[in-house]
Every structure is written in structure tokens, then in C-alpha cells.
Amino acid sequence: MEYEQLQAATILNAKIDEEVESLHDGILSKLRDFIVEGHLRPGDRVPERQLCESLGVSRTPLREALKVLAAEGLIELLPNRGARIREFTPDDVREFFEMLAGMESTAGRLACERITEAAIGEIEALHYQMYGHYMRRELPEYFRLNQLIHERIVAAAGNHALETYYHGLTARMRRLRYSANTIKRDRWGQAMREHEQILDALRRRDGRELAEILHEHLIHKWNATCEPLGTSEVE
């Protein structure tokens, strides 16, 4: 009898842990999207009370989510003063994009050597889903699939160290990459055309061409963000 009670308690605790984890992940995802989509500007304080009300949660899970976003580099935690949206200098942003362009270029070359046909098919399916969102002008949904395609290419490179550093950098840059599609009117269409080229090179397993396209793709994103930052474009 005691064993059965212990087993029931263990199952109940496991379910509670799953529910808590699911709640945490849901709050984190919604809060990250709220910031990435530009509802708060760099330097703005995070309105904890309003967010708690809109998300229907207490301060504790919200602050746990804020700690994760601080580790990702999207926000800064202020001692006894809450949190604010992270601000980057023009030099910070230029260096981020230069590093990311190099990483994705390397990943593209390696992916063409190592990717499976099944993985290419999955990326192709994501591409056409993304195109549908582009045609309907659904930027948040488009952006989510866009990032997933880039992540799948990096994963296909089969280099764990590269993938680890890539995820760390892209977490910090997520808001910048999202805004690149909104700053210049023609940037979104240009990005879609570049993704067509990316998919074509990947299908043909042309590593050199894919590396060049991915590098230029990231530099174009940088150029789309540089004007409001008051700095010059990268050639």
C-alpha cells in the first residue's frame, strides 16, 4: 500500500513538474516574441506589472523568464530596478553580423558535404511554408520559419562547436534580424529571393556558392539595419 501511495505521489509530482515547465516555456516564448517584434525599444524598461496582467501570471515565473532572456542577451537585469531592453552600439551590431556571416558561410559549405536528402526535403518544405507567410505578409510567422531554415542548415553542417556558438549569437541578434525586414521597404522581398537561391544551391550541393549566398544574405541584413543606427553600409 505504501509503495502504491509513493508511486502515485511520484507520478503526481512528475505531472506538476511538466505543467510548471510548460508554463515557463509558454511565458518565455511569448515574452521573447513580444521583445523581438519590437513592442519595446532598446533602452525601454520592461513593464513587469502590465506583462503579468496580460500573460495572467505572477511576478515569479515572469522574472524567471526574464533571467533566461538576459542570458540570451535580449535584455539587461538592473539590480533592484527590474529589467530593460538591451541596447547595442553600431560597432556591436556590425561585429555581430560579420561573425554571423562567417559562421553561416562555413555552415553552408559543410552542409552541402554532409546533409541528407531527407534533411534537404524538410528544409524545402519549410521554405514553401515560409513563402506562404510572405505572400500573406505575416511577418512573425515568416520570421520563425526563416530562422528555423537557417538553424537546420547549421545543424546539417555536423559541427557541434559551430552550432553551439551560432545559437548563442543568434539569440542575442534575434531582434535585430527581425527588424531588418521592416526597416527597408524592399528588404523583405530581397530576403525571400535570396532564400530561393539558398535552397537552389543546397539542392545542388554547391558548397562554394551556398557559402557566398549566405555570407551576402547576412551582409544585406546588416545593411538594412545600419541606416537607423547612423553608420555606413558594409560593401
Coordinates of C-alpha atoms in Angstrom, one line a residue:
M1 CA 0.0 0.0 0.0
E2 CA 2.8 2.4 0.9
Y3 CA 4.5 1.6 -2.3
E4 CA 1.4 2.3 -4.3
Q5 CA 1.0 5.7 -2.5
L6 CA 4.6 6.5 -3.2
Q7 CA 4.2 5.6 -6.8
A8 CA 1.1 7.8 -7.1
A9 CA 2.9 10.7 -5.4
T10 CA 5.8 10.3 -7.8
I11 CA 3.5 10.4 -10.8
L12 CA 1.7 13.4 -9.5
N13 CA 4.9 15.3 -8.9
A14 CA 6.1 14.5 -12.4
K15 CA 2.9 15.9 -13.8
I16 CA 3.2 19.0 -11.7
D17 CA 6.8 19.4 -12.9
E18 CA 5.7 19.1 -16.5
E19 CA 3.0 21.6 -16.1
V20 CA 5.4 24.1 -14.4
E21 CA 7.9 23.6 -17.2
S22 CA 5.2 24.0 -19.9
L23 CA 4.0 27.2 -18.2
H24 CA 7.6 28.5 -18.0
D25 CA 8.2 27.7 -21.7
G26 CA 5.0 29.4 -22.7
I27 CA 5.8 32.6 -20.8
L28 CA 9.3 32.6 -22.1
S29 CA 8.2 32.2 -25.8
K30 CA 5.5 34.9 -25.5
L31 CA 7.9 37.3 -23.8
R32 CA 10.7 36.7 -26.3
D33 CA 8.3 37.3 -29.2
F34 CA 7.0 40.5 -27.6
I35 CA 10.5 41.9 -27.5
V36 CA 11.7 40.6 -30.8
E37 CA 8.7 42.0 -32.6
G38 CA 9.6 45.5 -31.4
H39 CA 6.9 46.3 -28.9
L40 CA 9.6 47.8 -26.7
R41 CA 12.5 49.9 -28.0
P42 CA 16.2 49.5 -27.0
G43 CA 16.7 51.0 -23.6
D44 CA 13.0 50.8 -22.6
R45 CA 12.2 49.3 -19.2
V46 CA 10.3 46.0 -19.2
P47 CA 6.8 46.7 -17.8
E48 CA 6.6 43.8 -15.4
R49 CA 3.2 44.6 -13.9
Q50 CA 1.5 45.1 -17.3
L51 CA 3.1 41.9 -18.6
C52 CA 1.9 39.9 -15.6
E53 CA -1.6 41.1 -16.2
S54 CA -1.6 40.4 -20.0
L55 CA 0.0 37.0 -19.5
G56 CA -2.1 36.1 -16.5
V57 CA 0.9 35.1 -14.3
S58 CA 2.6 36.2 -11.1
R59 CA 5.9 38.0 -10.9
T60 CA 7.9 34.9 -10.1
P61 CA 7.5 33.0 -13.4
L62 CA 7.8 36.3 -15.3
R63 CA 11.1 37.0 -13.6
E64 CA 12.4 33.5 -14.2
A65 CA 11.7 34.1 -17.9
L66 CA 13.5 37.5 -17.8
K67 CA 16.6 35.7 -16.4
V68 CA 16.7 33.4 -19.5
L69 CA 16.3 36.4 -21.8
A70 CA 19.1 38.2 -20.0
A71 CA 21.3 35.2 -20.6
E72 CA 20.3 35.3 -24.3
G73 CA 21.4 38.9 -24.4
L74 CA 17.9 40.4 -25.3
I75 CA 17.5 42.3 -22.0
E76 CA 19.6 43.6 -19.1
L77 CA 18.7 43.0 -15.5
L78 CA 19.1 46.1 -13.3
P79 CA 19.8 45.5 -9.6
N80 CA 16.6 46.2 -7.6
R81 CA 15.3 48.1 -10.7
G82 CA 13.8 45.5 -12.9
A83 CA 15.0 45.0 -16.5
R84 CA 15.4 46.9 -19.7
I85 CA 15.8 46.1 -23.4
R86 CA 19.4 45.6 -24.4
E87 CA 21.0 48.4 -26.4
F88 CA 23.8 47.7 -28.8
T89 CA 26.2 50.2 -30.4
P90 CA 26.6 50.3 -34.1
D91 CA 30.0 48.7 -33.7
D92 CA 28.4 45.9 -31.7
V93 CA 25.9 45.2 -34.4
R94 CA 28.4 45.3 -37.2
E95 CA 30.6 42.8 -35.4
F96 CA 27.7 40.5 -34.7
F97 CA 26.7 40.4 -38.3
E98 CA 30.2 39.9 -39.5
M99 CA 30.6 37.0 -37.2
L100 CA 27.3 35.5 -38.1
A101 CA 28.0 35.9 -41.8
G102 CA 31.2 33.9 -41.3
M103 CA 29.5 31.2 -39.3
E104 CA 26.7 30.7 -41.8
S105 CA 29.1 30.7 -44.7
T106 CA 31.1 27.9 -43.1
A107 CA 28.0 26.0 -42.2
G108 CA 26.6 26.2 -45.7
R109 CA 29.8 24.8 -47.2
L110 CA 29.9 21.9 -44.7
A111 CA 26.2 21.3 -45.0
C112 CA 26.5 20.6 -48.7
E113 CA 29.0 17.9 -48.0
R114 CA 27.1 16.2 -45.1
I115 CA 23.3 16.9 -45.4
T116 CA 21.0 14.0 -46.2
E117 CA 18.3 14.1 -48.9
A118 CA 15.7 13.8 -46.2
A119 CA 17.0 17.0 -44.5
I120 CA 17.0 18.8 -47.8
G121 CA 13.4 17.8 -48.2
E122 CA 12.5 19.1 -44.8
I123 CA 14.2 22.5 -45.5
E124 CA 12.4 22.7 -48.8
A125 CA 9.0 22.1 -47.1
L126 CA 9.8 24.9 -44.5
H127 CA 10.8 27.2 -47.4
Y128 CA 7.4 26.9 -49.1
Q129 CA 5.6 27.3 -45.8
M130 CA 7.6 30.5 -45.2
Y131 CA 6.8 31.7 -48.8
G132 CA 3.1 31.3 -48.0
H133 CA 3.5 33.6 -44.9
Y134 CA 5.5 36.1 -47.1
M135 CA 2.7 36.2 -49.6
R136 CA 0.2 36.9 -46.8
R137 CA 2.5 39.5 -45.2
E138 CA 2.6 37.5 -41.9
L139 CA 6.0 38.7 -40.7
P140 CA 6.1 36.9 -37.3
E141 CA 5.3 33.5 -38.8
Y142 CA 7.6 34.2 -41.7
F143 CA 10.4 35.1 -39.4
R144 CA 10.0 32.0 -37.2
L145 CA 10.3 29.7 -40.2
N146 CA 13.2 31.8 -41.7
Q147 CA 15.2 31.3 -38.5
L148 CA 14.4 27.6 -38.5
I149 CA 15.7 27.2 -42.0
H150 CA 19.0 28.8 -41.1
E151 CA 19.2 26.6 -37.9
R152 CA 18.6 23.5 -40.0
I153 CA 21.4 24.4 -42.4
V154 CA 23.8 25.0 -39.4
A155 CA 22.7 21.7 -37.9
A156 CA 23.3 19.9 -41.2
A157 CA 26.9 21.1 -41.1
G158 CA 27.6 18.5 -38.4
N159 CA 29.9 20.7 -36.3
H160 CA 28.8 20.8 -32.7
A161 CA 31.1 23.7 -31.7
L162 CA 29.9 25.8 -34.6
E163 CA 26.2 25.1 -33.8
T164 CA 26.7 26.0 -30.1
Y165 CA 28.4 29.3 -30.8
Y166 CA 25.8 30.0 -33.6
H167 CA 22.9 29.6 -31.2
G168 CA 24.5 31.8 -28.6
L169 CA 25.0 34.6 -31.1
T170 CA 21.6 34.4 -32.9
A171 CA 19.8 34.5 -29.6
R172 CA 21.4 37.9 -28.9
M173 CA 20.7 39.1 -32.5
R174 CA 17.1 37.8 -32.9
R175 CA 15.5 41.3 -32.5
L176 CA 18.0 42.8 -35.0
R177 CA 17.3 40.2 -37.6
Y178 CA 13.6 40.6 -37.3
S179 CA 13.7 44.4 -37.6
A180 CA 15.8 44.1 -40.8
N181 CA 12.6 43.1 -42.7
T182 CA 10.8 46.2 -41.5
I183 CA 13.3 49.0 -41.8
K184 CA 13.7 49.0 -45.6
R185 CA 10.6 48.5 -47.7
D186 CA 12.2 46.2 -50.3
R187 CA 14.3 44.2 -47.8
W188 CA 11.7 41.5 -47.2
G189 CA 11.3 40.8 -50.9
Q190 CA 15.0 40.7 -51.3
A191 CA 15.4 38.3 -48.4
M192 CA 12.8 36.0 -50.0
R193 CA 14.6 36.0 -53.3
E194 CA 17.9 35.2 -51.5
H195 CA 16.2 32.2 -49.8
E196 CA 15.2 30.9 -53.2
Q197 CA 18.9 31.0 -54.1
I198 CA 19.9 29.3 -50.9
L199 CA 17.5 26.5 -51.5
D200 CA 18.7 26.0 -55.1
A201 CA 22.4 25.9 -54.1
L202 CA 21.6 23.4 -51.3
R203 CA 19.7 21.1 -53.6
R204 CA 22.7 21.1 -56.0
R205 CA 25.1 20.7 -53.0
D206 CA 27.2 23.5 -54.3
G207 CA 29.1 24.4 -51.1
R208 CA 31.1 27.3 -52.5
E209 CA 28.0 29.0 -54.0
L210 CA 25.9 28.4 -50.9
A211 CA 28.7 29.9 -48.7
E212 CA 28.8 33.0 -50.8
I213 CA 25.0 33.4 -50.8
L214 CA 24.7 33.0 -47.1
H215 CA 27.5 35.5 -46.5
E216 CA 25.9 38.1 -48.7
H217 CA 22.5 37.4 -47.2
L218 CA 23.7 38.3 -43.7
I219 CA 25.6 41.4 -45.0
H220 CA 22.4 42.6 -46.7
K221 CA 20.6 42.2 -43.4
W222 CA 23.3 44.3 -41.7
N223 CA 23.0 47.0 -44.4
A224 CA 19.2 47.0 -43.8
T225 CA 19.8 47.8 -40.1
C226 CA 22.7 50.3 -40.4
E227 CA 20.8 53.4 -41.5
P228 CA 18.8 53.9 -38.3
L229 CA 22.0 53.1 -36.3
G230 CA 23.7 56.0 -38.0
T231 CA 26.6 54.0 -39.5
S232 CA 27.7 53.1 -43.0
E233 CA 27.0 50.1 -45.0
V234 CA 29.3 47.1 -45.5
E235 CA 30.4 46.5 -49.0

